[in-house]
Short mmCIF file of C-alpha atoms in Angstrom, two decimals:
data_model
loop_
_atom_site.label_atom_id
_atom_site.label_comp_id
_atom_site.label_asym_id
_atom_site.label_seq_id
_atom_site.Cartn_x
_atom_site.Cartn_y
_atom_site.Cartn_z
CA MET A 1 109.14 92.27 79.45
CA LYS A 2 107.54 89.75 77.13
CA SER A 3 110.83 87.92 76.46
CA ASP A 4 111.60 87.80 80.18
CA ARG A 5 108.26 86.15 80.88
CA ASN A 6 108.75 83.61 78.13
CA LEU A 7 112.14 82.76 79.60
CA VAL A 8 110.62 82.25 83.04
CA ALA A 9 107.89 80.08 81.54
CA SER A 10 110.51 77.83 79.96
CA GLN A 11 112.31 77.38 83.28
CA GLY A 12 109.51 77.04 85.80
CA THR A 13 105.78 77.29 86.38
CA GLU A 14 104.31 80.03 84.26
CA LEU A 15 100.72 79.85 85.49
CA SER A 16 99.09 78.74 88.73
CA VAL A 17 95.32 78.48 88.96
CA ILE A 18 93.64 78.74 92.37
CA VAL A 19 90.19 77.20 92.69
CA PRO A 20 88.35 77.46 96.05
CA ALA A 21 85.73 74.72 96.44
CA PHE A 22 83.01 74.11 99.00
CA ASN A 23 80.59 71.20 98.57
CA GLU A 24 81.23 70.94 94.82
CA ALA A 25 81.36 67.14 94.55
CA GLN A 26 78.64 67.04 91.89
CA GLY A 27 80.39 69.31 89.43
CA ILE A 28 84.11 69.37 90.26
CA ALA A 29 85.05 66.59 87.79
CA ALA A 30 83.22 68.26 84.88
CA PHE A 31 84.74 71.64 85.74
CA LEU A 32 88.30 70.29 85.93
CA GLU A 33 87.86 68.49 82.61
CA ILE A 34 86.98 71.79 80.94
CA LEU A 35 89.68 73.71 82.81
CA PHE A 36 92.52 71.30 81.99
CA GLY A 37 91.40 71.10 78.38
CA VAL A 38 91.76 74.87 78.05
CA LEU A 39 95.02 75.10 80.01
CA ARG A 40 96.76 72.40 78.01
CA GLY A 41 95.96 74.32 74.87
CA CYS A 42 97.33 77.69 76.00
CA CYS A 43 100.05 77.05 78.58
CA ALA A 44 102.97 74.61 78.63
CA ARG A 45 103.82 74.84 82.33
CA PHE A 46 101.02 75.23 84.84
CA ASP A 47 99.52 73.80 87.99
CA VAL A 48 96.05 73.91 89.50
CA TRP A 49 95.46 74.30 93.23
CA VAL A 50 92.02 73.30 94.46
CA VAL A 51 91.42 74.45 98.03
CA ASP A 52 88.68 72.39 99.70
CA ASP A 53 87.19 74.80 102.22
CA GLY A 54 85.96 72.15 104.64
CA SER A 55 83.44 70.53 102.30
CA ARG A 56 80.90 68.22 103.92
CA ASP A 57 80.33 66.18 100.78
CA GLU A 58 82.76 64.05 98.73
CA THR A 59 84.62 66.93 97.08
CA TRP A 60 87.98 65.82 98.46
CA GLN A 61 87.44 62.18 97.49
CA ARG A 62 86.63 63.24 93.92
CA LEU A 63 89.82 65.30 93.78
CA ASP A 64 91.89 62.39 95.04
CA ALA A 65 90.39 60.14 92.36
CA LEU A 66 91.23 62.69 89.65
CA ARG A 67 94.85 63.07 90.70
CA ALA A 68 96.18 60.33 88.38
CA ARG A 69 94.33 61.81 85.42
CA TYR A 70 95.66 65.32 85.98
CA PRO A 71 99.32 65.30 87.12
CA GLU A 72 99.23 69.11 87.42
CA LEU A 73 96.48 68.91 90.03
CA ARG A 74 97.30 69.89 93.61
CA GLY A 75 94.97 70.24 96.58
CA ILE A 76 94.58 71.49 100.12
CA ARG A 77 91.82 70.43 102.50
CA PHE A 78 90.87 72.59 105.48
CA THR A 79 89.86 71.09 108.81
CA ARG A 80 86.58 73.02 108.59
CA ASN A 81 84.95 75.80 106.61
CA PHE A 82 87.09 78.92 107.07
CA GLY A 83 85.53 80.93 104.24
CA LYS A 84 86.48 81.84 100.69
CA GLU A 85 88.93 84.56 101.70
CA ALA A 86 90.96 82.04 103.72
CA ALA A 87 90.88 79.61 100.78
CA LEU A 88 92.17 82.30 98.43
CA LEU A 89 94.97 83.18 100.85
CA ALA A 90 95.99 79.51 101.15
CA GLY A 91 96.09 79.21 97.37
CA LEU A 92 98.17 82.36 96.95
CA ARG A 93 100.68 81.04 99.49
CA GLN A 94 101.03 77.77 97.60
CA ALA A 95 101.08 79.10 94.04
CA THR A 96 104.49 79.32 92.40
CA GLY A 97 103.52 80.58 88.95
CA GLU A 98 104.72 83.89 87.55
CA ALA A 99 101.04 84.53 86.89
CA VAL A 100 98.24 83.40 89.19
CA VAL A 101 94.59 83.07 88.22
CA VAL A 102 91.80 82.91 90.79
CA MET A 103 88.45 81.46 89.69
CA ASP A 104 85.39 79.69 91.11
CA SER A 105 84.82 75.95 90.81
CA ASP A 106 81.14 76.09 89.89
CA GLY A 107 81.71 76.86 86.21
CA GLN A 108 80.31 80.39 86.32
CA HIS A 109 83.79 81.74 85.64
CA PRO A 110 84.35 80.43 82.08
CA PRO A 111 87.77 78.78 81.54
CA SER A 112 87.49 79.83 77.88
CA LEU A 113 88.54 83.34 78.98
CA LEU A 114 91.90 82.10 80.30
CA PRO A 115 93.79 82.23 76.96
CA HIS A 116 92.77 85.88 76.51
CA MET A 117 93.83 86.76 80.05
CA LEU A 118 97.14 84.99 79.61
CA ALA A 119 97.80 86.63 76.23
CA ALA A 120 97.20 90.11 77.68
CA TRP A 121 99.56 89.39 80.57
CA ARG A 122 102.26 87.95 78.30
CA ALA A 123 102.06 91.08 76.16
CA GLY A 124 102.71 93.20 79.25
CA GLU A 125 99.43 95.10 78.95
CA ALA A 126 98.77 95.04 82.71
CA GLN A 127 99.73 93.35 85.97
CA ILE A 128 96.09 92.54 86.77
CA ILE A 129 93.74 91.12 84.17
CA ALA A 130 90.29 91.37 85.76
CA ALA A 131 87.23 89.57 84.41
CA GLN A 132 84.12 91.75 84.66
CA LYS A 133 80.55 90.52 84.48
CA ALA A 134 78.90 91.76 81.30
CA ALA A 135 75.64 89.92 81.93
CA ARG A 136 74.19 87.98 84.87
CA PRO A 137 71.23 86.06 83.41
CA THR A 138 71.48 83.35 86.05
CA ASP A 139 71.04 85.73 89.01
CA SER A 140 67.68 86.31 90.63
CA ARG A 141 66.31 89.79 91.28
CA ILE A 142 67.26 89.51 94.93
CA GLU A 143 70.84 88.55 94.05
CA ARG A 144 71.12 91.45 91.61
CA ALA A 145 69.71 93.86 94.19
CA ASN A 146 72.14 92.57 96.82
CA ALA A 147 75.07 93.01 94.42
CA HIS A 148 73.97 96.55 93.54
CA ILE A 149 73.61 97.56 97.20
CA PHE A 150 76.96 95.99 98.07
CA ASN A 151 78.81 97.74 95.23
CA THR A 152 77.14 101.06 96.03
CA LEU A 153 78.11 100.85 99.70
CA MET A 154 81.70 99.97 98.79
CA ARG A 155 81.93 102.92 96.39
CA VAL A 156 80.42 105.42 98.84
CA MET A 157 82.20 104.19 101.96
CA THR A 158 85.62 103.16 100.64
CA GLY A 159 85.98 104.80 97.23
CA LEU A 160 86.59 101.40 95.59
CA ASP A 161 84.52 100.89 92.45
CA LEU A 162 83.68 97.18 92.33
CA SER A 163 80.75 97.41 89.91
CA ALA A 164 80.57 94.28 87.74
CA ALA A 165 83.79 93.06 89.39
CA SER A 166 84.43 89.45 90.29
CA ASP A 167 87.13 87.38 91.97
CA TYR A 168 87.99 85.94 88.56
CA ARG A 169 91.29 87.61 87.71
CA LEU A 170 94.89 87.03 86.71
CA LEU A 171 97.61 88.48 88.93
CA ASP A 172 101.23 89.05 88.07
CA ARG A 173 103.77 87.65 90.55
CA ARG A 174 104.49 91.20 91.76
CA VAL A 175 100.83 91.61 92.70
CA VAL A 176 100.75 88.24 94.46
CA ASN A 177 103.85 89.10 96.49
CA ALA A 178 102.29 92.42 97.46
CA LEU A 179 99.08 90.74 98.62
CA LEU A 180 101.01 88.17 100.65
CA ALA A 181 102.93 90.98 102.34
CA PHE A 182 99.74 92.44 103.79
CA PRO A 183 99.75 91.65 107.54
CA GLU A 184 96.01 91.77 108.21
CA ARG A 185 94.02 88.60 108.84
CA VAL A 186 90.59 89.98 107.95
CA ARG A 187 90.83 90.07 104.17
CA PHE A 188 88.76 91.08 101.16
CA PHE A 189 90.57 89.78 98.08
CA ARG A 190 88.63 91.75 95.49
CA GLY A 191 89.14 95.06 97.28
CA MET A 192 92.79 94.35 98.09
CA THR A 193 93.72 93.80 94.45
CA VAL A 194 92.04 97.08 93.46
CA TRP A 195 93.69 98.90 96.38
CA THR A 196 97.20 97.89 95.24
CA GLY A 197 96.90 100.24 92.28
CA PHE A 198 98.71 98.00 89.78
CA ALA A 199 97.83 98.49 86.12
CA THR A 200 94.58 96.66 85.36
CA LYS A 201 92.92 95.53 82.17
CA ASN A 202 89.28 94.46 82.21
CA LEU A 203 87.86 91.63 80.12
CA ALA A 204 84.10 91.16 79.93
CA PHE A 205 82.40 87.79 80.30
CA ASP A 206 78.88 86.47 80.64
CA VAL A 207 78.18 84.59 83.85
CA ALA A 208 77.43 81.00 82.90
CA PRO A 209 74.99 78.71 84.72
CA ARG A 210 76.42 76.56 87.48
CA ILE A 211 77.62 73.15 86.37
CA ALA A 212 75.84 71.52 89.30
CA GLY A 213 74.43 72.32 92.72
CA GLU A 214 73.29 75.63 94.14
CA SER A 215 74.98 78.84 95.24
CA HIS A 216 76.17 78.88 98.85
CA TRP A 217 75.91 82.67 99.16
CA SER A 218 73.05 84.18 101.17
CA THR A 219 71.97 87.71 102.04
CA ALA A 220 73.33 87.24 105.56
CA GLN A 221 76.75 86.19 104.24
CA LEU A 222 76.86 89.11 101.81
CA THR A 223 75.94 91.48 104.66
CA LYS A 224 78.77 90.09 106.78
CA LEU A 225 81.18 90.47 103.86
CA ALA A 226 80.06 94.08 103.35
CA VAL A 227 80.60 94.95 107.03
CA ASN A 228 84.06 93.35 107.06
CA ALA A 229 85.06 94.98 103.77
CA ILE A 230 83.86 98.47 104.70
CA THR A 231 85.40 98.47 108.17
CA ALA A 232 88.66 97.09 106.76
CA TYR A 233 89.03 99.80 104.11
CA SER A 234 87.43 102.94 105.48
CA ALA A 235 86.83 104.92 108.67
CA LYS A 236 83.94 106.82 107.10
CA PRO A 237 81.27 105.08 109.21
CA LEU A 238 82.93 106.47 112.34
CA GLY A 239 82.83 109.97 110.86
CA MET A 240 79.18 109.48 109.93
CA VAL A 241 78.34 108.52 113.51
CA PHE A 242 80.11 111.68 114.72
CA ARG A 243 78.14 113.86 112.29
CA PHE A 244 74.96 112.06 113.23
CA GLY A 245 75.69 112.88 116.86
CA MET A 246 76.23 116.54 116.00
CA VAL A 247 72.86 116.67 114.24
CA GLY A 248 71.29 115.09 117.31
CA MET A 249 72.85 117.71 119.56
CA VAL A 250 71.47 120.50 117.38
CA ALA A 251 68.00 118.90 117.45
CA ALA A 252 68.22 118.54 121.23
CA PHE A 253 69.23 122.18 121.60
CA LEU A 254 66.26 123.31 119.50
CA LEU A 255 63.91 121.18 121.61
CA PHE A 256 65.47 122.72 124.73
CA LEU A 257 64.75 126.23 123.40
CA GLN A 258 61.17 125.23 122.63
CA ALA A 259 60.75 123.80 126.13
CA MET A 260 62.15 126.99 127.72
CA TYR A 261 59.85 129.15 125.60
CA SER A 262 56.83 127.07 126.58
CA TRP A 263 57.79 127.33 130.26
CA ILE A 264 58.33 131.11 130.12
CA ALA A 265 55.15 131.71 128.09
CA GLY A 266 53.12 129.53 130.44
CA ILE A 267 51.85 127.32 127.65
CA ALA A 268 50.47 124.05 128.95
CA VAL A 269 51.93 121.26 126.81
CA SER A 270 51.62 117.61 127.65
CA GLY A 271 54.91 116.81 125.89
CA TRP A 272 54.26 113.08 125.62
CA THR A 273 54.71 112.90 121.84
CA SER A 274 57.85 115.03 121.72
CA VAL A 275 59.48 113.11 124.59
CA THR A 276 58.67 109.78 122.93
CA VAL A 277 60.10 110.90 119.60
CA VAL A 278 63.25 112.20 121.25
CA MET A 279 63.74 108.98 123.22
CA LEU A 280 63.28 106.82 120.14
CA PHE A 281 65.59 109.02 118.07
CA PHE A 282 68.47 109.10 120.51
CA GLY A 283 67.98 105.49 121.56
CA SER A 284 68.28 104.35 117.96
CA ALA A 285 71.22 106.69 117.36
CA ASN A 286 73.05 105.28 120.38
CA LEU A 287 72.47 101.70 119.26
CA LEU A 288 73.64 102.53 115.74
CA GLY A 289 76.79 104.20 117.06
CA ILE A 290 77.54 101.28 119.36
CA GLY A 291 77.02 98.89 116.45
CA VAL A 292 79.47 100.76 114.22
CA LEU A 293 82.06 100.90 116.99
CA GLY A 294 81.45 97.20 117.66
CA ALA A 295 82.21 96.35 114.02
CA TYR A 296 85.57 98.10 114.24
CA LEU A 297 86.33 96.54 117.62
CA ALA A 298 85.56 93.13 116.14
CA GLN A 299 88.14 93.79 113.42
CA ILE A 300 90.73 94.76 116.04
CA PHE A 301 89.80 91.72 118.16
CA ASP A 302 90.33 89.33 115.23
CA GLU A 303 93.66 90.95 114.39
CA ILE A 304 95.19 90.95 117.88
CA LYS A 305 94.27 87.31 118.53
CA ALA A 306 96.73 86.47 115.75
CA ARG A 307 95.19 83.06 115.15
CA PRO A 308 96.01 81.32 111.85
CA GLU A 309 93.61 82.13 109.04
CA TYR A 310 93.02 78.43 108.38
CA LEU A 311 94.18 74.94 109.38
CA ILE A 312 95.13 72.30 106.83
CA LYS A 313 93.84 68.76 107.30
CA GLN A 314 95.23 67.11 104.17
CA GLU A 315 97.28 67.94 101.10
CA LEU A 316 96.94 66.48 97.65
CA GLU A 317 100.37 65.93 96.13
CA ALA A 318 101.23 65.19 92.53
CA ALA A 319 100.40 61.70 91.33
CA GLU A 320 103.11 59.05 91.43
CA PRO A 321 104.93 58.50 88.13
CA ALA A 322 103.56 54.95 87.88
CA ALA A 323 100.01 56.17 88.37
CA GLN A 324 100.52 58.91 85.78
CA ALA A 325 101.89 56.39 83.25
CA ALA A 326 98.94 54.08 83.81
CA SER A 327 96.52 56.98 83.40
CA ASN A 328 98.23 58.20 80.20
CA GLY A 329 98.33 54.70 78.82
#
């Protein structure tokens, strides 16, 4: 397997790196300088795809200015912000490497780990080399709590263990082809790669501080991601609503027996408290059930519309030979 991969590397692109970016104008140049420095030391044939997810700053202009300096740099610019999952899908569709690495553009996924990931893949140790977070010193307590709740919900609801997992991972071409074959439009990249079941090797890394700017993730966005991920990978919430309804029916039957006993025994009971509690209980249960059903209907609605996952506004091609020569000179 190792000799086959070396042969492919000598004939075509061995490694493609996909980098989603959203409003990263302040740090994209510094990040690419580090990234290309590492790649040129560990890989002879590679390309880097930066997917501008509808940035509202000068991210695209900075990429265009860097094109002559980095002839392996490619880029896609969306018409608007379609989300990270759409950016990852666009990158996977463009990547031609026999191995594909996905990583963030803020510097928190250290490029220094790339040679180790590539060496493990070349040795045939696994088809997925996943970078796992060993330490998160840059995260606040709220961010750590959100991550813990998210991972716990995913494990309980879907059976996927995403503890310490990140989107930073290397995928063999077989894995990439499998992911591209998935027909759904509502995607969760991290869960999909785990779901495929390909052999995986984990490499630990410490989350580095951002090169520049601030994180664009919020609690609301993480909540939306959790709802989409859970409803895309499990029907357990529907079963929970059913069981919740059964418990409610049993409670209602017991209250009915108590009411009949009170009526037969002639006990004068005002009943205001019990009626209020019952109304609040079943009212909340109904709203919860409707909400769960609504989440699944929203998934179906997005799928049957069959709209494209993203729209491309511009593409960043390889630099002209004259421009490359001037840059190298």
